[in-house]
Each structure stands twice: as C-alpha cells, then as structure tokens.
Coordinates of C-alpha atoms in Angstrom, one line a residue:
Chain A
M20 CA 89.0 80.9 79.9
A21 CA 87.4 81.9 76.6
E22 CA 88.8 78.9 74.9
T23 CA 86.5 76.2 76.5
P24 CA 83.4 75.3 74.6
G25 CA 81.0 76.3 77.4
D26 CA 82.2 79.9 77.1
L27 CA 81.6 80.1 73.5
F28 CA 78.2 81.8 73.7
L29 CA 78.9 83.8 76.8
P30 CA 79.7 87.0 75.0
R31 CA 75.9 87.3 74.4
L32 CA 75.3 87.6 78.1
L33 CA 77.7 90.5 78.6
P34 CA 76.3 94.0 79.1
P35 CA 75.5 95.6 75.6
Q36 CA 76.2 99.2 76.8
E37 CA 79.4 100.8 75.3
F38 CA 81.0 103.3 77.6
F39 CA 84.0 103.7 75.3
A40 CA 82.3 104.9 72.1
E41 CA 82.8 103.7 68.6
G42 CA 84.4 106.4 66.5
N43 CA 87.5 106.7 68.7
R44 CA 90.7 107.3 66.7
G45 CA 92.6 104.2 67.6
C46 CA 94.6 102.5 64.9
Q47 CA 93.1 99.5 63.1
G48 CA 93.2 96.5 65.5
C49 CA 94.0 98.6 68.6
G50 CA 94.4 96.4 71.6
A51 CA 94.3 99.3 74.1
A52 CA 90.9 100.5 72.9
L53 CA 89.6 96.9 73.3
V54 CA 91.1 96.8 76.8
M55 CA 89.3 100.0 77.7
R56 CA 86.0 98.8 76.2
Q57 CA 86.1 95.5 78.1
V58 CA 87.2 97.1 81.4
L59 CA 84.4 99.7 81.2
K60 CA 81.8 97.0 80.5
A61 CA 82.9 95.4 83.7
A62 CA 82.8 98.8 85.6
G63 CA 79.4 100.0 84.6
P64 CA 78.1 103.6 84.6
D65 CA 79.1 104.6 88.1
T66 CA 82.7 105.1 87.1
I67 CA 85.1 108.1 87.1
V68 CA 88.2 107.7 84.9
C69 CA 91.4 109.6 85.5
N70 CA 93.5 109.2 82.4
A71 CA 97.2 109.9 82.1
T72 CA 98.6 111.2 78.8
G73 CA 99.2 108.4 76.3
C74 CA 97.5 106.5 73.5
M75 CA 94.2 106.2 75.3
E76 CA 94.0 110.0 75.8
I77 CA 95.0 110.8 72.3
I78 CA 92.6 108.4 70.6
S79 CA 89.6 109.1 72.8
S80 CA 89.4 112.9 73.0
P81 CA 90.3 114.9 70.0
Y82 CA 88.8 118.2 71.2
P83 CA 85.8 119.0 71.0
E84 CA 84.9 115.4 70.8
T85 CA 85.1 112.6 73.3
A86 CA 84.7 108.9 73.1
W87 CA 83.9 108.5 76.8
R88 CA 80.3 108.2 78.0
I89 CA 81.3 108.4 81.7
P90 CA 83.1 111.2 83.7
W91 CA 86.6 111.4 82.5
I92 CA 89.6 113.7 83.3
H93 CA 92.8 114.0 81.4
V94 CA 95.9 114.7 83.6
A95 CA 99.6 114.9 83.0
F96 CA 101.8 111.9 82.3
E97 CA 103.0 111.4 85.8
N98 CA 100.0 111.8 88.1
A99 CA 97.1 109.7 87.1
A100 CA 97.3 107.8 90.4
A101 CA 97.5 111.1 92.4
V102 CA 94.5 112.5 90.7
A103 CA 92.5 109.3 91.3
A104 CA 93.5 109.5 94.9
G105 CA 92.3 113.1 95.0
V106 CA 88.9 112.2 93.4
E107 CA 88.5 109.4 95.9
S108 CA 89.3 111.6 98.8
G109 CA 87.0 114.4 97.4
I110 CA 84.1 111.9 97.2
K111 CA 84.8 110.8 100.8
V112 CA 84.6 114.4 102.1
L113 CA 81.5 115.2 100.1
R114 CA 79.8 112.1 101.6
R115 CA 80.8 113.2 105.1
K116 CA 79.1 116.5 104.4
G117 CA 76.0 114.8 103.1
R118 CA 76.4 116.2 99.6
Y119 CA 77.0 113.0 97.7
H120 CA 75.0 109.8 97.2
D121 CA 76.0 106.5 98.8
R122 CA 76.2 104.3 95.6
R123 CA 79.6 102.8 95.2
I124 CA 81.7 104.8 92.7
N125 CA 84.6 103.1 90.8
V126 CA 87.5 105.5 90.7
V127 CA 89.8 104.3 87.9
A128 CA 93.2 105.5 87.0
V129 CA 94.2 104.6 83.5
A130 CA 97.7 104.8 82.1
G131 CA 99.9 103.1 79.6
D132 CA 103.1 101.2 80.4
G133 CA 105.2 104.4 80.0
G134 CA 102.8 106.4 82.3
T135 CA 103.0 103.6 84.8
A136 CA 106.4 101.9 84.7
D137 CA 108.5 105.0 84.0
I138 CA 106.9 108.3 84.6
G139 CA 104.0 107.6 86.9
L140 CA 105.7 105.1 89.1
Q141 CA 106.1 107.3 92.2
A142 CA 102.5 108.6 92.1
L143 CA 101.2 105.1 91.8
S144 CA 103.5 103.9 94.6
G145 CA 102.3 106.8 96.8
A146 CA 98.6 106.2 96.2
L147 CA 99.0 102.5 96.9
E148 CA 100.8 103.2 100.1
R149 CA 98.1 105.7 101.3
Y150 CA 95.6 102.9 100.7
H151 CA 93.1 104.9 98.6
D152 CA 90.0 103.0 97.4
F153 CA 90.7 103.0 93.7
T154 CA 91.7 100.8 90.8
Y155 CA 94.7 101.4 88.6
V156 CA 94.5 100.0 85.1
C157 CA 97.8 99.8 83.2
Y158 CA 97.3 98.9 79.5
D159 CA 100.7 97.5 78.5
N160 CA 101.6 97.9 74.8
E161 CA 105.2 97.6 75.6
A162 CA 106.5 101.0 74.3
Y163 CA 105.6 104.7 74.0
M164 CA 103.4 103.9 71.0
N165 CA 101.6 107.2 70.5
T166 CA 104.6 109.3 70.2
G167 CA 106.3 106.9 67.7
I168 CA 107.3 103.6 69.3
Q169 CA 110.0 104.7 71.7
R170 CA 111.3 102.1 74.2
S171 CA 109.9 102.1 77.7
S172 CA 111.1 100.1 80.7
S173 CA 108.3 97.7 79.8
T174 CA 109.6 96.8 76.4
P175 CA 110.7 93.1 76.3
Y176 CA 114.3 92.0 75.7
G177 CA 115.2 91.9 72.0
A178 CA 112.4 94.1 70.7
S179 CA 113.3 96.7 68.1
T180 CA 111.9 100.2 68.7
T181 CA 112.8 103.6 67.2
T182 CA 115.1 104.4 70.2
S183 CA 116.4 100.9 70.6
P184 CA 116.8 100.0 66.9
S185 CA 118.2 96.6 66.0
G186 CA 121.4 96.5 63.8
R187 CA 124.8 95.0 63.4
E188 CA 125.9 96.2 66.9
S189 CA 122.5 96.0 68.6
I190 CA 119.9 93.4 69.4
G191 CA 117.3 96.1 70.0
Q192 CA 116.1 96.5 73.6
K193 CA 119.0 95.3 75.8
T194 CA 117.3 95.1 79.1
Q195 CA 114.7 92.9 80.6
K196 CA 111.0 94.0 80.8
K197 CA 110.3 95.5 84.2
N198 CA 108.2 93.2 86.3
L199 CA 105.7 95.8 87.3
P200 CA 102.9 93.7 88.8
M201 CA 105.4 92.3 91.3
I202 CA 106.6 95.8 92.2
V203 CA 103.0 96.6 92.8
A204 CA 102.5 93.4 94.7
A205 CA 105.3 94.4 97.0
H206 CA 103.0 97.2 98.3
E207 CA 100.8 94.4 99.8
I208 CA 97.6 95.7 98.3
P209 CA 94.4 93.5 98.5
Y210 CA 94.1 92.7 94.9
L211 CA 96.1 92.8 91.7
A212 CA 95.9 90.8 88.4
T213 CA 97.4 90.5 85.0
A214 CA 95.0 90.1 82.1
C215 CA 94.8 90.1 78.3
P216 CA 91.8 91.1 76.1
S217 CA 92.2 87.9 74.2
F218 CA 90.6 86.3 77.2
P219 CA 87.7 88.7 77.6
L220 CA 85.7 86.9 80.3
D221 CA 88.8 86.3 82.4
L222 CA 89.6 90.0 82.0
M223 CA 86.1 91.2 82.9
D224 CA 86.0 88.8 86.0
K225 CA 89.3 90.2 87.2
A226 CA 88.1 93.8 86.6
R227 CA 84.9 93.3 88.4
R228 CA 86.7 91.8 91.3
A229 CA 89.1 94.7 91.4
F230 CA 86.3 97.2 91.4
Q231 CA 84.4 95.5 94.2
T232 CA 87.5 95.2 96.4
V233 CA 87.8 98.0 99.0
G234 CA 91.2 99.5 98.9
P235 CA 93.8 100.0 96.2
T236 CA 93.7 97.4 93.4
Y237 CA 95.8 97.1 90.2
L238 CA 95.2 95.5 86.8
H239 CA 98.1 95.0 84.4
I240 CA 96.6 94.3 81.0
L241 CA 98.6 93.4 77.9
A242 CA 97.4 95.4 74.9
P243 CA 98.7 94.1 71.5
C244 CA 99.6 97.1 69.3
P245 CA 99.7 96.2 65.5
T246 CA 101.4 99.6 64.8
G247 CA 104.2 99.2 67.3
W248 CA 104.7 95.5 67.3
R249 CA 104.5 95.5 63.5
H250 CA 102.2 92.7 62.8
A251 CA 99.0 92.5 60.7
S252 CA 96.0 94.2 62.4
D253 CA 93.8 91.2 62.3
L254 CA 96.4 89.2 64.4
A255 CA 96.0 91.5 67.5
I256 CA 93.9 89.0 69.4
E257 CA 96.0 86.1 68.3
M258 CA 99.2 87.8 69.5
G259 CA 97.7 88.4 73.0
R260 CA 96.6 84.7 73.1
L261 CA 100.1 83.6 72.0
A262 CA 101.7 85.8 74.6
V263 CA 99.7 84.0 77.3
E264 CA 100.1 80.5 75.9
T265 CA 103.8 80.7 75.4
G266 CA 104.3 82.1 78.9
A267 CA 105.7 85.5 77.8
F268 CA 102.8 87.2 79.6
P269 CA 101.5 84.8 82.3
L270 CA 98.1 85.5 83.8
Y271 CA 97.8 85.5 87.5
E272 CA 96.1 87.2 90.5
V273 CA 97.6 88.1 93.8
V274 CA 94.8 88.2 96.4
D275 CA 95.9 89.3 99.9
G276 CA 99.4 88.5 99.1
K277 CA 98.7 84.9 97.7
L278 CA 99.6 84.3 94.1
K279 CA 97.3 82.2 92.0
L280 CA 97.9 81.4 88.3
S281 CA 94.7 81.9 86.2
M282 CA 95.8 79.2 83.8
K283 CA 98.3 76.5 84.7
M284 CA 100.1 75.3 81.6
E285 CA 101.9 72.0 81.8
T286 CA 103.3 72.5 78.3
R287 CA 103.7 75.8 76.8
K288 CA 104.0 76.8 73.1
P289 CA 107.5 77.6 72.0
I290 CA 108.3 81.3 72.2
I291 CA 109.1 81.5 68.5
D292 CA 105.4 81.2 67.7
Y293 CA 104.9 84.5 69.5
L294 CA 108.0 86.2 68.2
K295 CA 107.7 85.2 64.5
P296 CA 104.7 87.2 63.3
Q297 CA 106.0 90.4 64.9
G298 CA 108.2 92.7 63.0
R299 CA 109.9 94.1 66.1
F300 CA 111.5 90.7 66.7
R301 CA 112.3 89.9 63.0
H302 CA 116.0 90.5 63.4
L303 CA 116.4 87.9 66.1
K304 CA 118.8 85.0 65.4
E305 CA 118.4 81.4 66.6
D306 CA 120.7 82.0 69.6
D307 CA 118.8 85.0 70.6
I308 CA 115.5 83.2 70.5
K309 CA 117.0 80.4 72.6
E310 CA 118.1 83.0 75.2
I311 CA 114.5 84.5 75.2
Q312 CA 113.1 81.0 75.6
R313 CA 115.4 80.4 78.6
R314 CA 114.3 83.6 80.3
V315 CA 110.7 83.0 79.7
D316 CA 111.0 79.4 81.1
E317 CA 112.9 80.8 84.1
N318 CA 110.3 83.4 84.9
Y319 CA 107.4 80.9 84.5
E320 CA 109.1 78.4 86.8
K321 CA 109.5 81.1 89.4
L322 CA 105.8 81.9 89.2
L323 CA 104.8 78.2 89.4
R324 CA 107.0 77.8 92.5
R325 CA 105.6 80.9 94.2
A326 CA 102.0 79.8 93.4
E327 CA 102.7 76.4 94.9
L328 CA 104.2 78.0 98.0
D329 CA 101.2 80.3 98.4
E330 CA 98.6 77.6 97.9
G331 CA 100.4 75.3 100.4
G332 CA 100.8 78.0 103.0
Chain B
M11 CA 86.3 126.4 56.8
A12 CA 87.4 128.8 59.4
E13 CA 84.2 130.8 59.5
D14 CA 82.1 127.6 60.2
K15 CA 83.9 127.1 63.5
P16 CA 82.8 129.0 66.6
S17 CA 85.2 131.5 68.1
W18 CA 87.3 130.5 71.2
K19 CA 85.0 132.7 73.3
E20 CA 82.1 130.3 72.6
Y21 CA 83.9 127.2 73.8
P22 CA 83.2 126.1 77.4
M23 CA 85.7 127.1 80.1
A24 CA 88.8 124.8 80.9
A25 CA 88.2 122.8 77.7
T26 CA 85.5 120.7 79.2
I27 CA 83.4 118.6 76.9
H28 CA 79.7 118.5 77.6
S29 CA 78.6 115.9 75.0
P30 CA 79.7 112.4 76.2
G31 CA 80.4 109.9 73.4
S32 CA 80.4 112.6 70.7
A33 CA 83.2 110.8 68.9
T34 CA 80.5 108.6 67.5
D35 CA 79.9 111.3 64.8
Q36 CA 83.3 110.7 63.3
N37 CA 83.2 108.5 60.2
T38 CA 86.1 106.2 61.0
G39 CA 84.7 103.8 58.4
D40 CA 86.4 105.6 55.6
W41 CA 89.8 104.3 56.9
K42 CA 89.2 100.9 55.7
S43 CA 90.3 99.1 52.5
M44 CA 88.7 95.7 53.4
R45 CA 85.2 95.3 54.6
P46 CA 83.8 92.4 56.7
V47 CA 80.9 90.4 55.1
R48 CA 79.0 87.8 57.1
D49 CA 77.7 84.6 55.7
S50 CA 74.5 84.1 57.8
S51 CA 74.2 80.5 56.9
K52 CA 77.5 79.8 58.7
C53 CA 77.1 82.1 61.6
D54 CA 76.0 80.6 64.9
K55 CA 75.5 83.9 66.6
C56 CA 78.1 83.3 69.3
G57 CA 79.2 86.9 69.7
I58 CA 82.9 86.4 69.6
C59 CA 83.2 89.0 66.8
W60 CA 81.4 91.5 68.9
I61 CA 83.5 91.1 72.1
F62 CA 86.7 91.3 70.2
C63 CA 85.9 94.4 68.1
P64 CA 88.1 97.2 69.3
D65 CA 85.8 99.8 67.8
A66 CA 82.5 98.5 69.1
A67 CA 81.4 98.5 65.5
L68 CA 79.1 95.5 65.7
Y69 CA 75.5 95.6 67.0
M70 CA 72.9 92.9 67.5
T71 CA 70.0 92.7 65.1
E72 CA 66.5 91.5 66.0
E73 CA 67.3 88.0 64.6
G74 CA 70.3 87.8 66.9
F75 CA 73.0 88.2 64.4
Y76 CA 75.8 90.7 64.9
E77 CA 75.7 93.3 62.1
V78 CA 78.7 95.4 61.2
D79 CA 78.3 99.2 61.5
L80 CA 80.2 100.2 58.4
Y81 CA 80.2 103.9 59.4
H82 CA 82.6 103.0 62.3
C83 CA 84.3 99.8 61.2
K84 CA 88.0 100.4 60.4
G85 CA 88.5 97.1 58.6
C86 CA 91.1 95.7 60.9
G87 CA 89.9 92.1 60.2
I88 CA 89.9 90.8 63.8
C89 CA 86.3 89.6 63.5
A90 CA 87.1 87.6 60.4
H91 CA 90.2 86.1 61.9
E92 CA 88.6 85.2 65.3
C93 CA 85.4 83.8 63.9
R94 CA 85.4 80.0 64.7
K95 CA 82.9 79.2 61.9
E96 CA 84.7 81.2 59.4
A97 CA 81.4 83.0 58.7
I98 CA 83.1 86.4 58.1
T99 CA 85.3 87.1 55.1
M100 CA 87.1 90.4 54.3
V101 CA 86.2 91.8 50.9
E102 CA 88.0 94.5 49.1
E103 CA 86.2 97.9 49.2
G104 CA 84.5 98.8 45.9
E105 CA 83.7 95.2 45.0

C-alpha cells in the first residue's frame, strides 16, 4: 500500500507517459480523471478504450478536442461492454485473416457507476458471460455526477442527492448501495478487484493484472467527487483513503473465485471520520450514523469470513 | 467569431478526431484562484504530488523536482494536502 515508507519514492519509477492528457475539463480535484490517468499508465499505449456516456466522456472530449492519446470510441450509455466485446471479436477475426499484428491489445470498457450498475448492467453481464477477453473499468463516484448529482443504485445509504434530497421526511438515499463487484463475481470471471486512486500502486498493480489476464476482467474503482460529495477539492485523495480505512469501501481481489482482502484491518476508523467532511452526509443524526456504522461493520465481517473461507479451502 | 470556425463540410466524417491529446491546448489554468508554490528546501522529490494530480499538471525537471505546469493546473490543492513534507503551499492568485 502507498502508506508504507518503502513505497514513498516509488511514484518516481512509474511510467512518465500520460495517455489521458492534461487540459481535460474535469472539475477541480476530479477523482475520476485521476482513476483514468492511473489505469492508462498501467495499460500502456496498446490500448483501445470504449467509453460509455458519463463524466469521463464529457470531460475528455469536447469536440473537436480530445484528451485521449490512445484509440477511443464513445458509445451510448448502455452498451460500453457490448462495444468492447465487438472490438475484441473484430481484432480476433482480423488476426485470423492475417491483417492485424500479434501484440497483445488491452480492450478496455470504461463507464461510471450509473453506466454500469443501472443502465449498462445487462450489456456487462452478457459480455462477461460470453467470456470476451476484455477489461471493464467502472469508476464509481456514487451518483450521476455529470448531469447534476442524481442518485444511482450505487449511491450509499443516507447520501443526499438532487433526486434523493434530505429533509424532514427523508434521510436522503433510502436504499443500500448495490454490491456490484459481487454481482460481477457471480459470473465466475478469472479476475476482479476493487481499487481506489488514493492507493495508486495498489490500483496500478491490480489494473496490470487485469490487463494481463486472458478472459473478462473487472475493476471497480472508487472515484471521489468533490462536486457531488460536497467536500473541499483538496480532500479528494483523503476521502478515498478514509473510505478504505473505515471499511466503507473495502479493497479486495477475487482471483478464480477466491476472495483475498488487499488490506486486512484489525481495527478500522469510525465511519464518522469519513461522513463528516462530506456535505452529502451533513444532515445525518447520531442514530443514523450508528445505523451506517452497523451496516459497514456487518459487510466487512462478511467479507472477512468469506476471505478466511477461501484461503482455507 | 463565427467566421473563424471552419464550416461543417470541412470537419471529418462521423465526428472523428484526428489529433490525439489535443485538449492540451486548453488553458484550464485560468480556473484557479489558488496556486501551488513549492519550497525546494523542504521537498524530498518523492513524487507523491505527481501521482495524485488529477490533471497531470506536474512534470519532472532536470534536478528531479516536480514543477507545476500553471497553464493546466486547476488549483484543486491536492498536491499541497498530500505532501508529507508540507513543501507545497497554496497561494492566492495575484499575490
């Protein structure tokens, strides 16, 4: 993890090329732009990106400019995975006809949490089931940020958004965050991982492993969003770190069906540390926070038990 | 303004873009109200600011320091917040 002293100087060893260009129109402190920058550093130049509608498409390609330095195609909200599957199949056919080189190409589908958990779920499920050789990257900023912070099924319990506003009668988002990585894990794909850009080396290790694995792979990456989460822009990295350290967003990998926690925490920080700086949780009362703490603990215990089971078996 | 822009007939078919990374031309640096300033005597060149910058607005100089590209820096303050040596401070623009 990036926190250990040995890792301190490691950023200097990372590839200096930027495939996601400076001058993109992301908000100040945009976590999603950072996710893309780090993932593409791990991917290298032999990469084709299929990008669903969402923040990443809006901020990267205000026509006639583009922030991408690799082949990139923008597709509709629901079919990033389907297009990536098509690209992968197309390359396979061209290779069979001898019209394409033999270097490994990373076919990457990129979508936000709305484009993955809500709108693109069936295309994703189909592509995983057909076992295409591609990587799906979901940057999870926990709402439809680019259209004005509407709730998605990935919005956590208690968060206030413009379509689940908090008030006298409402706590904000009433339902639990959809556990998307586990839905994807149920497809029994060879590799999936959750990551956060606050731990860049961990994220890039996981991304590299996903790209090198043959078969469908999935990365679920938390992308702090100062605009939608309503915190100061310089706290973006801090928020990601707190999400991991409180257990709100645990980091793990599922390799061939076996779950492994990336960071086993005996004691976790109280969830209030993570909720307090964010404006979307400002309205929560003590009882609500207790309830959120209970849910986080429950989910984390469940993960710990599963990890123990998988390691033993 | 309108006459400066090419007509739609001159744009490539299907809205393809033939200049990768052309967003670099955009001056996103004028968004900021605070500007990062590095104190080289405190900096230990670890590169944490560089890997955490969402806008890739830092580049390595010959001496090994990470210099801020003020043309693209949006002034979010992440580098100043994450710097372990507290070598970067945010200064109000215009000062």
